[in-house]
């Protein structure tokens, strides 16, 4: 059966992989801003699959990317096996090899594809509750903990992905070039960002001074990058393209950037944007429960900084893309990136109003011996 979707001949792509069964239906899956993802529904009892086109404009070294993912998923699988965990195939992703044994396939048009087994009876969520935030905190902390002893160094799938100094330089270049002629309408935003840019770049300085480590992190810790079972229990961390060495701030801060915003990152109604203290507390409780044993004091001390850093960095990234003429993020209307920029700036401002509360809460948690109730 030939399934055509968005002018893509999915049948001929799937024929390159060692999949079982007959394809019944191909439908878009998820709402990522970078890759294109499809669910491959099969006939009968064989598993469904996930077909993904890897955006190699963004992930330019697909071989390195897939190698990272293979190392990470194999390591997690071993850890789960060693811990005699049940239902392991629903707790770690499985890639289906292409006929040449690789976990990806490059088609004649130069597009890159990969296939995973769809984890049965799993759902993704867009909304965060205090309970799911706590569970996600624990799961992402656990993910980092399992990866502290990965046997080989991993490459950066996007070099300097969460390097604030680089993101700032990219904004400065975009301002200088003013490629889309949009600079005048964003000058006030630029001035506001300039005031805090030095402070927000402190992680890179501390790293250069040898005071802050990098670890293997997920680097895209949104609630929709976590699979839950039908009962709402966490199953599996997904979307592993950005797994790479980074500061743990990436995983901690970026989750709260989306999860603890009262509204979506592109809501143009800024009166709805704000920092949700309850979600912050729940996520932090879960995260420290699993991560506190390997975090260094400086990493813990800077967690409130991480919460501010990610809306700041995302604001800088959206603004850069707006100035460049929307070359990176998918947009739905011409000022989409500008709305995202304003939204993230409003969130950043509100997070800063909570600096003291966050520090106090983290200290109070660390003074307790058992974190979760
Ligand atoms: C991108 O595709 P998605 O939504 O998982 C981006 C993240 C941003 C996010 C903003 C590789 O992630 O860094 O935080 O959009 N991923 C990449 O919505 O740039
Ligand atoms: Mg995603």
XYZ file of C-alpha atoms and ligand atoms in Angstrom:
393
model
C 0.000 0.000 0.000
C 1.362 3.419 -0.899
C 0.788 6.037 1.725
C 1.349 9.569 0.551
C 1.499 12.273 3.147
C 2.590 15.835 2.464
C 3.904 14.552 -0.879
C 6.150 12.066 0.894
C 6.040 8.492 -0.291
C 6.131 6.908 3.152
C 5.768 3.372 1.768
C 9.052 3.533 -0.119
C 10.805 4.987 2.934
C 9.394 2.361 5.267
C 10.492 -0.324 2.801
C 14.094 0.597 3.708
C 13.617 -0.495 7.327
C 13.229 -3.881 8.969
C 9.632 -3.329 9.961
C 7.038 -6.058 10.312
C 3.437 -6.151 9.162
C 1.309 -4.186 6.743
C 0.844 -0.470 7.009
C -2.777 0.518 7.553
C -2.484 4.239 8.037
C 0.083 7.031 8.344
C -0.811 10.053 10.404
C 1.050 13.085 11.750
C 2.160 12.749 15.358
C 3.019 15.396 17.949
C 3.748 19.051 17.400
C 7.534 19.459 17.518
C 8.934 22.584 15.929
C 11.916 20.844 14.337
C 11.398 17.306 12.987
C 8.405 15.869 11.086
C 6.895 12.890 12.888
C 4.329 10.322 11.753
C 2.636 7.418 13.417
C 2.631 4.293 11.278
C -0.441 2.285 12.179
C -0.029 -1.370 11.226
C -2.555 -4.156 10.589
C -3.068 -6.803 13.254
C -0.991 -7.351 16.365
C 2.436 -6.191 15.172
C 3.543 -2.959 16.825
C 2.891 0.462 15.368
C 5.909 2.530 14.470
C 7.017 6.120 14.556
C 8.575 7.470 11.373
C 10.575 10.630 11.724
C 12.272 12.858 9.246
C 15.346 14.242 10.965
C 15.765 17.933 10.288
C 19.335 17.857 9.069
C 19.418 21.595 8.476
C 19.430 21.815 12.268
C 21.046 18.499 13.194
C 23.812 18.617 10.642
C 25.712 15.530 11.749
C 23.055 12.829 11.627
C 25.610 10.077 12.092
C 26.819 11.625 15.375
C 23.236 12.287 16.430
C 22.116 8.696 15.909
C 25.295 7.379 17.503
C 24.573 9.444 20.660
C 21.042 8.101 20.772
C 22.180 4.504 20.284
C 24.733 4.821 23.105
C 22.227 6.461 25.444
C 19.348 4.063 24.811
C 21.655 1.012 25.125
C 23.054 2.373 28.405
C 19.596 3.015 29.836
C 18.438 -0.432 28.730
C 21.386 -2.047 30.545
C 20.642 -0.048 33.669
C 16.993 -1.077 33.608
C 17.945 -4.700 33.036
C 20.464 -4.594 35.886
C 17.763 -3.165 38.143
C 15.414 -5.978 37.016
C 12.853 -3.380 35.937
C 9.653 -4.681 34.372
C 8.194 -3.637 31.014
C 11.578 -2.370 29.751
C 10.408 -1.983 26.127
C 8.010 0.705 27.278
C 10.679 2.527 29.302
C 13.339 3.100 26.680
C 13.113 3.811 22.948
C 13.884 1.086 20.410
C 15.082 1.957 16.908
C 14.347 -0.217 13.911
C 17.449 -0.718 11.759
C 17.512 -0.009 8.062
C 18.631 -2.875 5.798
C 22.261 -1.738 6.049
C 22.115 -1.992 9.852
C 22.176 1.744 10.461
C 19.452 3.356 12.562
C 18.688 5.885 9.863
C 18.211 6.039 6.113
C 19.166 8.815 3.703
C 16.831 8.997 0.719
C 17.674 10.090 -2.819
C 16.570 13.624 -2.086
C 19.068 13.790 0.797
C 16.413 13.572 3.502
C 17.162 11.561 6.641
C 14.657 9.152 8.182
C 14.481 6.899 11.199
C 11.934 4.496 12.604
C 11.162 3.664 16.232
C 8.759 1.176 17.711
C 5.667 3.016 18.939
C 5.368 2.394 22.664
C 1.946 0.763 23.129
C -0.699 2.345 25.344
C 1.352 5.470 25.805
C 0.207 9.054 25.633
C 1.898 12.426 25.597
C 0.543 15.414 27.441
C 0.628 19.103 26.851
C -0.715 20.245 30.232
C 1.350 20.037 33.400
C -0.207 19.320 36.790
C 1.634 19.429 40.124
C 1.644 15.628 40.158
C 2.958 15.221 36.609
C 5.518 17.990 37.218
C 6.832 16.130 40.240
C 6.915 12.867 38.246
C 8.689 14.568 35.325
C 11.212 16.133 37.723
C 11.962 12.761 39.164
C 12.128 11.136 35.705
C 14.449 13.731 34.160
C 16.659 13.652 37.267
C 16.709 9.877 37.016
C 17.529 10.100 33.300
C 20.579 12.269 34.113
C 21.553 9.949 36.949
C 21.489 6.881 34.685
C 23.767 8.716 32.248
C 26.460 9.903 34.666
C 28.579 6.868 33.744
C 28.030 6.570 29.986
C 31.166 4.727 28.815
C 32.150 7.081 25.992
C 32.076 10.835 25.471
C 29.096 12.076 23.461
C 29.275 14.773 20.818
C 27.173 17.929 20.767
C 24.399 17.326 18.238
C 23.960 21.072 17.965
C 27.280 22.604 18.929
C 26.906 25.074 21.823
C 23.153 24.465 21.849
C 22.487 26.037 25.259
C 25.545 28.272 25.340
C 24.121 31.639 26.367
C 27.212 33.523 25.226
C 26.789 32.084 21.731
C 23.027 32.788 21.699
C 23.798 36.351 22.686
C 26.364 36.708 19.904
C 23.820 35.333 17.430
C 21.362 37.995 18.537
C 24.040 40.685 18.160
C 24.723 39.454 14.608
C 21.010 39.445 13.809
C 20.745 43.013 15.095
C 23.729 44.077 13.001
C 22.379 42.440 9.834
C 18.745 43.392 10.397
C 17.993 41.009 7.529
C 14.213 41.267 7.696
C 14.166 45.012 8.457
C 12.426 44.426 11.781
C 14.925 45.987 14.197
C 13.039 49.233 14.877
C 9.997 47.523 16.332
C 12.071 45.502 18.822
C 14.558 48.076 20.118
C 12.967 48.327 23.575
C 13.159 44.546 23.968
C 16.807 44.522 22.950
C 17.634 47.216 25.527
C 15.903 45.295 28.274
C 17.735 42.084 27.405
C 21.079 43.885 27.285
C 20.766 44.829 30.940
C 20.810 41.195 32.114
C 22.900 39.524 29.404
C 26.122 39.512 31.451
C 24.443 37.919 34.449
C 22.749 35.308 32.264
C 26.110 34.284 30.775
C 27.563 33.281 34.161
C 27.373 29.516 33.514
C 29.916 29.711 30.692
C 32.241 31.802 32.856
C 32.024 29.332 35.746
C 32.677 26.468 33.327
C 35.813 28.166 32.011
C 36.970 28.635 35.603
C 36.515 24.914 36.171
C 33.823 25.469 38.789
C 30.818 24.094 36.927
C 30.647 20.648 35.267
C 28.910 19.552 32.096
C 26.958 16.314 32.185
C 24.887 14.390 29.706
C 21.536 16.115 29.658
C 18.332 15.802 27.664
C 18.268 19.495 26.699
C 14.612 19.575 25.629
C 12.757 18.703 28.817
C 9.176 19.542 27.956
C 6.265 17.588 29.356
C 5.481 16.501 25.794
C 8.850 14.791 25.612
C 7.727 12.317 28.248
C 5.472 9.323 27.599
C 2.870 8.422 30.206
C 0.810 5.271 30.508
C -3.003 5.343 30.542
C -2.958 5.694 34.338
C -0.739 8.779 34.150
C 2.496 7.106 35.286
C 5.734 8.159 33.580
C 6.966 5.566 31.102
C 9.791 6.918 29.024
C 11.790 9.998 28.079
C 11.562 10.649 24.317
C 12.894 13.122 21.721
C 16.540 12.334 22.316
C 18.054 14.425 19.505
C 19.405 17.011 21.870
C 20.877 14.577 24.406
C 24.420 15.882 24.825
C 26.837 17.303 27.363
C 25.429 20.469 28.909
C 24.876 22.129 32.250
C 22.139 20.444 34.260
C 20.446 23.857 34.129
C 19.266 22.842 30.657
C 17.026 20.095 31.953
C 15.905 21.789 35.111
C 15.374 25.283 33.679
C 13.871 24.369 30.341
C 11.162 22.198 31.863
C 10.027 25.058 34.070
C 10.157 27.475 31.145
C 7.256 25.660 29.532
C 5.761 23.736 32.453
C 5.617 26.586 34.956
C 4.337 29.207 32.529
C 0.602 29.712 33.104
C 0.155 29.738 29.342
C 1.735 28.499 26.089
C 5.064 29.953 24.971
C 3.384 31.668 22.021
C 0.307 33.092 23.750
C 0.105 36.701 22.537
C -1.998 37.713 25.565
C 0.730 38.665 28.011
C -1.734 39.031 30.878
C -1.887 35.241 30.916
C 1.908 34.778 31.122
C 3.336 34.126 34.575
C 5.440 31.856 36.733
C 3.479 29.085 38.407
C 4.939 28.650 41.877
C 3.085 25.428 42.562
C 4.539 23.742 39.478
C 7.977 25.066 40.361
C 7.759 23.495 43.803
C 6.437 20.171 42.533
C 9.020 19.821 39.759
C 11.880 20.877 42.029
C 10.828 18.374 44.674
C 10.824 15.520 42.144
C 14.030 16.628 40.460
C 16.034 16.956 43.672
C 14.702 13.645 44.897
C 16.537 11.839 42.097
C 19.330 14.306 41.275
C 20.511 15.598 44.652
C 22.951 12.747 45.175
C 25.081 13.661 42.176
C 24.632 17.447 42.000
C 27.488 19.626 43.261
C 26.762 22.539 45.658
C 27.251 25.141 42.945
C 24.779 23.366 40.654
C 22.178 23.371 43.424
C 22.908 26.982 44.359
C 22.360 28.103 40.776
C 19.031 26.337 40.193
C 17.073 29.617 40.554
C 19.436 31.137 37.973
C 18.586 28.218 35.660
C 14.872 28.985 35.976
C 15.518 32.549 34.779
C 18.106 31.575 32.176
C 15.795 29.532 29.978
C 13.028 32.079 29.324
C 15.824 34.605 28.786
C 17.669 32.341 26.337
C 14.474 31.355 24.521
C 13.494 34.998 24.250
C 16.894 35.714 22.704
C 16.521 32.764 20.309
C 13.000 33.727 19.181
C 14.029 37.347 18.756
C 17.096 36.335 16.752
C 14.901 34.265 14.444
C 12.406 37.099 14.094
C 15.189 39.493 13.109
C 16.648 36.949 10.700
C 13.303 36.567 8.942
C 12.048 33.330 10.542
C 14.595 30.896 9.222
C 14.694 28.462 12.192
C 11.380 27.953 13.981
C 8.245 26.977 12.128
C 5.820 29.895 12.201
C 2.072 30.061 11.624
C 1.805 33.806 10.978
C 4.324 36.608 10.310
C 4.658 37.920 13.877
C 4.640 34.495 15.535
C 8.275 34.753 16.632
C 7.672 38.264 17.960
C 4.751 37.039 20.071
C 6.935 34.219 21.364
C 9.692 36.715 22.177
C 7.358 38.971 24.168
C 5.846 36.004 25.962
C 9.221 34.674 27.073
C 10.364 38.120 28.187
C 7.228 38.501 30.327
C 7.899 35.097 31.849
C 11.526 36.011 32.523
C 10.438 39.176 34.353
C 8.006 37.231 36.497
C 10.557 34.525 37.318
C 12.936 37.214 38.587
C 10.244 38.363 41.019
C 10.474 34.867 42.510
C 14.275 34.664 42.958
C 14.153 34.694 46.746
C 11.201 32.336 47.008
C 12.998 29.787 44.797
C 16.221 29.935 46.803
C 14.323 29.580 50.077
C 12.300 26.650 48.798
C 15.372 24.771 47.533
C 17.155 25.282 50.846
C 14.142 24.091 52.773
C 14.026 20.929 50.651
C 17.678 20.194 51.192
C 17.224 20.466 54.930
C 14.718 17.637 54.809
C 16.017 14.092 54.691
C 13.149 12.647 52.672
C 11.921 14.890 49.941
C 8.705 13.433 48.643
C 5.658 12.789 50.750
C 12.456 23.376 19.680
O 10.992 20.992 18.279
P 10.808 21.217 19.736
O 9.543 21.963 20.031
O 10.952 19.933 20.561
C 13.908 23.660 20.056
C 14.025 23.900 21.542
C 13.155 25.065 21.882
C 11.714 24.808 21.437
C 10.872 26.030 21.636
C 16.556 21.592 18.415
O 12.035 22.163 20.266
O 15.354 24.177 21.894
O 13.198 25.288 23.257
O 11.647 24.457 20.061
N 14.756 22.569 19.637
C 15.823 22.795 18.872
O 9.541 25.686 21.472
O 16.201 23.922 18.541
Mg 9.464 17.559 21.179
